[in-house]
Amino acid sequence: MPKTILPTAQQLTERGTLEYTLSVLMKHFKLSAQGYCCQTRDLWRVLILAAVRRSYIETTCNDLQDAPDSNTVRGYLKEQLTENQIRTLQHDFNRALASQLPSWLRERPQEVAIDLHDDPYYGKDDPKWMCRGEARAGTTRFFRCATAYVMRQHQRFTLAVEFVHPDDDLATIVKRLRRRVKALQIAVKRYYFDKGFCSIPVLRSLLRDPQLSAIIAVPIRGKTGGTRALCRGRKSYRTTHTFRSDQWGELTVPVAVVRTIRKLRDGRRKATWLVYVLIHADDVPIARVRKMYRRRFGIESSYRLLEQVCGKTTAHNPALRFLWMGLALLLGNIWIALQWCHLQCLGSGPRRVLRSYFILDRMVQFIRRAVEAIYGVISMVCHPALRLAKL
């Protein structure tokens, strides 16, 4: 008979959550402050609180009674976060993300998703690190990062992050992320890419590695030709398709054409076609291709969680923009690491934790209340005329 599964006896408190987060940040980042009213811990507390509140530094500092002034905080950030420090900042974030990965991720090959995340930019000028993209959220200009993300049931660990420069091509970005995952000594069973990576340079770079297996979604284009010409018949099937480009030439790759039935809002059912490039994935049955790829959408869930702990800014400084994006990813890893540290179940069977006891919103509230308890909050305002009258 299996043993009874009991939660561990360790307690997770508001102050403990904040102190653990601070220890990770202060260990892996060189960002510091040595002022009279603002020390390094004060600087990071303000940044963490602004992130979990999804607020601006100005708003966060003004709401705390004894916190450093917002101009002081921005002064330290402007001095230490420059464009020349972006790659150093990226390296620090990758080290911090790796520090929160559990050792059991290396026990067996993992399924990894690689995707792009865009932060909209609405400024009038064009910073060097700004990337162009399809219109979304009222703009076509974004600050962009690429992430490698482990795909395991109920696990959403970010393995690596790459801040994207507009001159970087997708094949180079994929190569860097794969190199980073390999450095973590995590064996990869299969990679998953979305439609944005379906390009001839990326496909060629993946085909060069015979040990790599990948599934890549293909956009359906063309009126009668292109990938739309593959959407024929009444059953899913395997075939090959030749991609053509004036710049990159031609490339023929194996594809899976999957026919699914989608239910419309009015109750009717409609046939829908999906196309995937299969890189060294001959062992995957055609009936399972779509089901396996759907697991990649876990990375979209991680980006929705990222938005819950991402600070706001109107600054043009790309290093500060990337700081907010990377900090949100790191807080996600810290959240899961705290679950496994304090809420892991004991007993036989697969590893599991009591996730419902420490959801992301609870971690946000823990950090918010801990910082507010240290600095105090402004709970009353008084008209200046009343102050003068009392004097």
Short mmCIF file of C-alpha atoms in Angstrom, two decimals:
data_model
loop_
_atom_site.label_atom_id
_atom_site.label_comp_id
_atom_site.label_asym_id
_atom_site.label_seq_id
_atom_site.Cartn_x
_atom_site.Cartn_y
_atom_site.Cartn_z
CA MET A 1 0.00 0.00 0.00
CA PRO A 2 1.34 3.48 -0.78
CA LYS A 3 2.20 5.77 2.06
CA THR A 4 -0.16 8.54 3.03
CA ILE A 5 0.79 11.76 1.27
CA LEU A 6 1.28 14.56 3.79
CA PRO A 7 2.45 18.14 3.29
CA THR A 8 5.80 19.16 4.68
CA ALA A 9 5.86 21.03 7.99
CA GLN A 10 7.76 24.08 6.68
CA GLN A 11 5.94 27.38 6.92
CA LEU A 12 5.95 30.07 4.26
CA THR A 13 5.38 33.59 5.57
CA GLU A 14 5.02 37.02 4.01
CA ARG A 15 8.41 38.21 5.26
CA GLY A 16 10.03 34.90 4.33
CA THR A 17 8.73 35.20 0.75
CA LEU A 18 10.13 38.71 0.43
CA GLU A 19 13.49 37.84 1.97
CA TYR A 20 13.93 34.81 -0.29
CA THR A 21 13.18 36.92 -3.37
CA LEU A 22 15.62 39.60 -2.21
CA SER A 23 18.35 37.02 -1.60
CA VAL A 24 18.04 35.70 -5.16
CA LEU A 25 18.16 39.18 -6.68
CA MET A 26 21.04 40.49 -4.57
CA LYS A 27 23.09 37.35 -5.21
CA HIS A 28 22.88 37.38 -9.00
CA PHE A 29 22.63 41.09 -9.91
CA LYS A 30 25.11 43.93 -9.51
CA LEU A 31 22.41 46.59 -9.25
CA SER A 32 23.11 48.46 -6.02
CA ALA A 33 22.53 51.68 -4.08
CA GLN A 34 24.73 53.18 -1.36
CA GLY A 35 22.88 56.38 -0.55
CA TYR A 36 21.83 57.84 2.77
CA CYS A 37 18.12 57.14 2.27
CA CYS A 38 18.35 54.35 -0.29
CA GLN A 39 20.36 51.17 0.15
CA THR A 40 20.47 48.15 -2.17
CA ARG A 41 17.70 46.35 -0.29
CA ASP A 42 15.50 49.47 -0.50
CA LEU A 43 16.07 49.68 -4.24
CA TRP A 44 15.08 46.06 -4.83
CA ARG A 45 12.07 46.28 -2.50
CA VAL A 46 10.68 49.18 -4.51
CA LEU A 47 11.25 47.34 -7.78
CA ILE A 48 9.64 44.12 -6.50
CA LEU A 49 6.62 45.98 -5.13
CA ALA A 50 6.17 47.90 -8.39
CA ALA A 51 6.32 44.59 -10.27
CA VAL A 52 3.73 42.76 -8.16
CA ARG A 53 1.48 45.83 -8.17
CA ARG A 54 1.88 46.19 -11.96
CA SER A 55 2.61 49.82 -11.24
CA TYR A 56 5.13 52.59 -11.95
CA ILE A 57 8.08 53.42 -9.72
CA GLU A 58 6.65 56.89 -9.18
CA THR A 59 3.28 55.56 -7.99
CA THR A 60 4.87 52.92 -5.77
CA CYS A 61 7.22 55.32 -3.99
CA ASN A 62 4.50 57.93 -3.48
CA ASP A 63 2.24 55.37 -1.82
CA LEU A 64 4.86 54.29 0.74
CA GLN A 65 5.44 56.48 3.77
CA ASP A 66 9.15 55.92 4.43
CA ALA A 67 10.34 54.61 1.05
CA PRO A 68 13.09 56.33 -0.99
CA ASP A 69 12.00 59.08 -3.33
CA SER A 70 11.13 57.97 -6.85
CA ASN A 71 13.70 60.34 -8.36
CA THR A 72 16.39 58.69 -6.23
CA VAL A 73 15.39 55.22 -7.42
CA ARG A 74 15.25 56.27 -11.06
CA GLY A 75 18.63 57.95 -10.70
CA TYR A 76 20.29 54.71 -9.61
CA LEU A 77 18.57 52.79 -12.42
CA LYS A 78 19.53 55.34 -15.07
CA GLU A 79 23.15 55.31 -13.92
CA GLN A 80 23.55 51.52 -13.86
CA LEU A 81 21.16 50.34 -16.58
CA THR A 82 22.54 51.47 -19.92
CA GLU A 83 22.39 49.94 -23.38
CA ASN A 84 25.93 48.66 -22.93
CA GLN A 85 24.79 46.66 -19.90
CA ILE A 86 21.94 44.78 -21.63
CA ARG A 87 23.96 41.64 -22.40
CA THR A 88 25.34 41.65 -18.84
CA LEU A 89 21.79 42.00 -17.54
CA GLN A 90 20.72 39.09 -19.73
CA HIS A 91 23.56 36.95 -18.37
CA ASP A 92 22.53 37.78 -14.79
CA PHE A 93 18.91 36.87 -15.47
CA ASN A 94 19.92 33.53 -16.98
CA ARG A 95 22.00 32.72 -13.90
CA ALA A 96 19.14 33.70 -11.60
CA LEU A 97 16.60 31.65 -13.60
CA ALA A 98 18.90 28.61 -13.50
CA SER A 99 19.33 28.92 -9.73
CA GLN A 100 15.61 28.22 -9.23
CA LEU A 101 15.47 25.06 -11.35
CA PRO A 102 14.99 21.80 -9.41
CA SER A 103 17.59 19.08 -9.78
CA TRP A 104 14.99 16.54 -10.95
CA LEU A 105 14.62 18.38 -14.27
CA ARG A 106 17.90 16.72 -15.28
CA GLU A 107 16.71 13.20 -14.50
CA ARG A 108 14.98 12.63 -17.85
CA PRO A 109 14.67 14.37 -21.24
CA GLN A 110 12.25 17.30 -21.21
CA GLU A 111 10.02 18.87 -23.84
CA VAL A 112 11.00 22.50 -24.37
CA ALA A 113 9.09 25.32 -26.06
CA ILE A 114 10.77 28.39 -27.56
CA ASP A 115 8.73 31.51 -28.12
CA LEU A 116 8.89 35.30 -28.45
CA HIS A 117 7.29 37.83 -26.12
CA ASP A 118 6.71 41.46 -27.09
CA ASP A 119 6.38 44.51 -24.84
CA PRO A 120 4.54 47.29 -26.74
CA TYR A 121 6.34 50.60 -27.19
CA TYR A 122 4.48 53.86 -27.87
CA GLY A 123 7.29 56.44 -27.86
CA LYS A 124 7.93 58.86 -30.70
CA ASP A 125 11.61 58.01 -31.14
CA ASP A 126 13.09 54.68 -32.26
CA PRO A 127 15.46 53.17 -29.66
CA LYS A 128 18.20 50.87 -30.94
CA TRP A 129 16.67 47.77 -29.34
CA MET A 130 13.16 48.34 -30.67
CA CYS A 131 11.82 45.61 -32.97
CA ARG A 132 9.08 45.81 -35.59
CA GLY A 133 6.19 43.37 -35.73
CA GLU A 134 2.59 42.89 -36.76
CA ALA A 135 0.15 45.47 -35.42
CA ARG A 136 -0.94 44.57 -31.91
CA ALA A 137 -2.09 46.57 -28.88
CA GLY A 138 -2.18 49.72 -31.01
CA THR A 139 1.44 49.64 -32.20
CA THR A 140 3.88 47.87 -34.48
CA ARG A 141 6.94 48.59 -32.31
CA PHE A 142 8.02 46.34 -29.45
CA PHE A 143 10.80 45.44 -27.09
CA ARG A 144 11.20 41.70 -27.59
CA CYS A 145 12.59 38.77 -25.66
CA ALA A 146 12.80 35.07 -26.55
CA THR A 147 12.45 32.38 -23.91
CA ALA A 148 13.03 28.66 -23.60
CA TYR A 149 10.44 27.05 -21.41
CA VAL A 150 10.20 23.54 -19.99
CA MET A 151 7.06 21.64 -20.94
CA ARG A 152 6.13 19.31 -18.12
CA GLN A 153 2.76 18.67 -16.51
CA HIS A 154 1.98 21.44 -14.04
CA GLN A 155 5.53 22.82 -14.34
CA ARG A 156 6.23 26.19 -15.95
CA PHE A 157 9.91 26.84 -15.49
CA THR A 158 11.64 29.37 -17.73
CA LEU A 159 15.02 27.91 -18.62
CA ALA A 160 16.62 30.83 -20.45
CA VAL A 161 15.90 34.29 -21.81
CA GLU A 162 17.40 36.15 -24.74
CA PHE A 163 16.86 39.89 -25.25
CA VAL A 164 16.31 40.39 -28.98
CA HIS A 165 18.09 43.07 -30.97
CA PRO A 166 16.44 44.03 -34.30
CA ASP A 167 19.59 42.90 -36.15
CA ASP A 168 19.39 39.39 -34.64
CA ASP A 169 17.96 36.75 -36.96
CA LEU A 170 15.71 34.00 -35.61
CA ALA A 171 18.20 31.22 -36.37
CA THR A 172 20.82 32.92 -34.18
CA ILE A 173 18.33 33.42 -31.36
CA VAL A 174 17.33 29.75 -31.45
CA LYS A 175 20.99 28.71 -31.47
CA ARG A 176 21.74 30.83 -28.40
CA LEU A 177 18.77 29.48 -26.45
CA ARG A 178 19.64 25.89 -27.32
CA ARG A 179 23.22 26.49 -26.22
CA ARG A 180 21.95 27.89 -22.93
CA VAL A 181 19.65 24.90 -22.32
CA LYS A 182 22.55 22.55 -23.08
CA ALA A 183 24.72 24.40 -20.56
CA LEU A 184 22.08 23.67 -17.91
CA GLN A 185 22.69 19.94 -18.58
CA ILE A 186 19.02 19.40 -19.34
CA ALA A 187 18.41 16.77 -22.00
CA VAL A 188 15.75 17.79 -24.53
CA LYS A 189 13.34 15.22 -25.88
CA ARG A 190 11.71 17.56 -28.38
CA TYR A 191 11.51 21.28 -29.17
CA TYR A 192 8.28 23.10 -30.04
CA PHE A 193 8.14 26.36 -32.00
CA ASP A 194 5.25 28.58 -33.00
CA LYS A 195 4.53 29.95 -36.48
CA GLY A 196 6.91 32.88 -36.09
CA PHE A 197 9.89 30.49 -36.30
CA CYS A 198 8.76 28.79 -39.49
CA SER A 199 11.42 30.22 -41.81
CA ILE A 200 13.99 28.63 -44.08
CA PRO A 201 17.07 29.74 -42.02
CA VAL A 202 15.60 28.31 -38.79
CA LEU A 203 14.53 25.07 -40.47
CA ARG A 204 17.96 24.62 -42.05
CA SER A 205 19.75 25.14 -38.75
CA LEU A 206 17.50 22.59 -37.03
CA LEU A 207 17.95 20.00 -39.80
CA ARG A 208 21.73 20.14 -39.39
CA ASP A 209 21.52 18.49 -35.98
CA PRO A 210 20.53 14.82 -36.37
CA GLN A 211 20.02 14.49 -32.61
CA LEU A 212 17.39 17.23 -32.49
CA SER A 213 13.65 16.60 -32.76
CA ALA A 214 11.20 19.45 -33.25
CA ILE A 215 7.61 20.26 -34.20
CA ILE A 216 6.99 23.67 -35.76
CA ALA A 217 3.60 25.17 -36.60
CA VAL A 218 3.24 26.38 -40.18
CA PRO A 219 1.11 29.39 -41.16
CA ILE A 220 -1.45 28.56 -43.84
CA ARG A 221 -0.91 31.01 -46.70
CA GLY A 222 -1.93 31.37 -50.29
CA LYS A 223 -5.29 31.30 -52.03
CA THR A 224 -4.84 28.10 -53.98
CA GLY A 225 -1.11 27.40 -53.73
CA GLY A 226 1.40 27.51 -50.90
CA THR A 227 0.57 25.64 -47.71
CA ARG A 228 -3.15 26.06 -48.38
CA ALA A 229 -2.83 23.62 -51.26
CA LEU A 230 -2.02 20.94 -48.67
CA CYS A 231 -5.41 21.32 -46.99
CA ARG A 232 -7.27 18.78 -49.10
CA GLY A 233 -9.14 15.58 -48.43
CA ARG A 234 -10.95 14.27 -45.39
CA LYS A 235 -8.12 12.74 -43.35
CA SER A 236 -4.86 13.80 -41.75
CA TYR A 237 -1.74 12.71 -43.60
CA ARG A 238 2.04 13.10 -43.92
CA THR A 239 3.78 14.57 -46.93
CA THR A 240 6.62 16.93 -47.87
CA HIS A 241 6.46 20.60 -48.68
CA THR A 242 8.95 22.92 -50.39
CA PHE A 243 9.39 26.41 -48.96
CA ARG A 244 10.66 29.00 -51.43
CA SER A 245 12.28 32.37 -50.86
CA ASP A 246 14.06 34.79 -53.17
CA GLN A 247 16.64 35.42 -50.46
CA TRP A 248 17.11 31.93 -48.99
CA GLY A 249 16.29 29.65 -51.92
CA GLU A 250 14.30 26.43 -51.54
CA LEU A 251 14.00 23.87 -48.75
CA THR A 252 11.93 20.67 -48.71
CA VAL A 253 10.85 19.38 -45.30
CA PRO A 254 8.46 16.68 -44.01
CA VAL A 255 5.13 18.03 -42.80
CA ALA A 256 2.04 16.70 -41.04
CA VAL A 257 -1.30 17.97 -42.32
CA VAL A 258 -3.89 17.53 -39.55
CA ARG A 259 -7.64 17.78 -40.05
CA THR A 260 -9.63 18.69 -36.93
CA ILE A 261 -13.24 19.50 -36.20
CA ARG A 262 -13.88 22.83 -34.47
CA LYS A 263 -17.12 23.67 -32.73
CA LEU A 264 -18.47 27.13 -33.54
CA ARG A 265 -20.33 29.38 -31.13
CA ASP A 266 -23.68 28.63 -32.73
CA GLY A 267 -23.17 24.92 -32.16
CA ARG A 268 -22.18 24.00 -35.71
CA ARG A 269 -19.04 22.00 -36.42
CA LYS A 270 -16.45 23.04 -38.97
CA ALA A 271 -13.41 21.23 -40.35
CA THR A 272 -10.11 23.03 -39.72
CA TRP A 273 -6.65 22.28 -41.09
CA LEU A 274 -3.38 22.55 -39.19
CA VAL A 275 0.08 22.09 -40.70
CA TYR A 276 3.27 21.21 -38.79
CA VAL A 277 6.88 20.74 -39.88
CA LEU A 278 8.33 17.58 -38.35
CA ILE A 279 12.09 17.74 -37.78
CA HIS A 280 13.46 14.26 -37.03
CA ALA A 281 10.07 13.29 -35.58
CA ASP A 282 9.20 10.25 -37.69
CA ASP A 283 8.29 8.32 -34.54
CA VAL A 284 5.37 10.66 -33.74
CA PRO A 285 2.01 9.18 -34.91
CA ILE A 286 0.00 11.54 -37.09
CA ALA A 287 -2.95 11.24 -34.70
CA ARG A 288 -0.85 12.59 -31.82
CA VAL A 289 0.89 15.52 -33.51
CA ARG A 290 -1.78 18.08 -32.68
CA LYS A 291 -2.24 16.81 -29.12
CA MET A 292 1.49 16.97 -28.45
CA TYR A 293 1.82 20.45 -29.94
CA ARG A 294 -1.09 21.76 -27.87
CA ARG A 295 1.06 21.33 -24.79
CA ARG A 296 3.18 24.18 -26.13
CA PHE A 297 0.39 26.57 -25.22
CA GLY A 298 1.56 26.27 -21.62
CA ILE A 299 4.11 28.93 -22.52
CA GLU A 300 1.24 31.27 -23.38
CA SER A 301 -0.09 30.68 -19.86
CA SER A 302 3.32 31.64 -18.48
CA TYR A 303 3.16 34.93 -20.42
CA ARG A 304 -0.27 35.67 -18.96
CA LEU A 305 1.19 35.09 -15.51
CA LEU A 306 4.13 37.28 -16.51
CA GLU A 307 1.74 40.17 -17.09
CA GLN A 308 0.53 39.86 -13.48
CA VAL A 309 3.98 40.64 -12.06
CA CYS A 310 5.41 43.04 -14.63
CA GLY A 311 6.10 46.64 -13.66
CA LYS A 312 5.19 49.56 -15.90
CA THR A 313 7.33 52.28 -17.37
CA THR A 314 7.19 54.94 -20.07
CA ALA A 315 11.00 55.21 -20.21
CA HIS A 316 12.83 54.90 -23.52
CA ASN A 317 15.71 53.07 -21.85
CA PRO A 318 15.72 49.51 -23.32
CA ALA A 319 17.72 48.16 -20.36
CA LEU A 320 14.96 49.21 -17.97
CA ARG A 321 12.34 47.66 -20.26
CA PHE A 322 14.23 44.37 -20.26
CA LEU A 323 14.66 44.59 -16.48
CA TRP A 324 10.88 44.52 -16.04
CA MET A 325 10.45 41.65 -18.49
CA GLY A 326 13.22 39.56 -16.95
CA LEU A 327 12.08 40.30 -13.39
CA ALA A 328 8.60 39.03 -14.22
CA LEU A 329 10.04 35.78 -15.61
CA LEU A 330 12.25 35.37 -12.55
CA LEU A 331 9.36 35.94 -10.13
CA GLY A 332 7.53 33.13 -11.93
CA ASN A 333 10.44 30.75 -11.32
CA ILE A 334 10.74 31.86 -7.68
CA TRP A 335 7.03 31.23 -7.18
CA ILE A 336 7.31 27.62 -8.33
CA ALA A 337 10.57 27.10 -6.42
CA LEU A 338 8.85 28.22 -3.20
CA GLN A 339 6.03 25.77 -3.84
CA TRP A 340 8.47 22.88 -4.16
CA CYS A 341 10.47 24.03 -1.15
CA HIS A 342 7.57 24.46 1.29
CA LEU A 343 4.56 22.60 -0.07
CA GLN A 344 5.99 19.38 -1.49
CA CYS A 345 3.99 16.26 -0.63
CA LEU A 346 5.68 13.35 1.10
CA GLY A 347 5.12 9.71 0.22
CA SER A 348 5.39 7.31 -2.68
CA GLY A 349 4.24 8.06 -6.19
CA PRO A 350 5.08 10.94 -8.51
CA ARG A 351 6.38 14.23 -7.14
CA ARG A 352 3.66 16.74 -6.39
CA VAL A 353 3.00 19.92 -4.46
CA LEU A 354 -0.07 21.55 -2.91
CA ARG A 355 -0.30 24.30 -5.50
CA SER A 356 -3.71 25.58 -4.44
CA TYR A 357 -2.21 26.73 -1.12
CA PHE A 358 0.21 29.15 -2.79
CA ILE A 359 -1.16 30.50 -6.06
CA LEU A 360 0.59 33.39 -7.77
CA ASP A 361 -1.90 35.92 -6.45
CA ARG A 362 -1.11 34.84 -2.88
CA MET A 363 2.60 35.32 -3.48
CA VAL A 364 1.83 38.79 -4.85
CA GLN A 365 -0.16 39.65 -1.72
CA PHE A 366 2.57 38.24 0.53
CA ILE A 367 5.22 40.46 -1.05
CA ARG A 368 2.96 43.50 -1.15
CA ARG A 369 2.02 43.28 2.54
CA ALA A 370 5.62 42.55 3.60
CA VAL A 371 7.01 45.64 1.86
CA GLU A 372 4.15 47.83 3.08
CA ALA A 373 4.78 46.65 6.64
CA ILE A 374 8.43 47.78 6.37
CA TYR A 375 7.81 51.26 4.95
CA GLY A 376 4.20 51.92 5.91
CA VAL A 377 1.55 53.24 3.57
CA ILE A 378 -0.04 56.65 3.29
CA SER A 379 -3.57 56.12 4.59
CA MET A 380 -4.63 59.76 5.01
CA VAL A 381 -4.18 62.98 3.06
CA CYS A 382 -4.71 66.51 4.33
CA HIS A 383 -5.33 69.74 2.46
CA PRO A 384 -2.34 72.13 2.72
CA ALA A 385 -4.62 74.89 3.99
CA LEU A 386 -5.61 72.77 6.99
CA ARG A 387 -1.96 72.20 7.85
CA LEU A 388 -1.29 75.94 7.87
CA ALA A 389 -4.38 76.53 10.01
CA LYS A 390 -3.11 74.09 12.64
CA LEU A 391 0.24 75.91 12.74
#
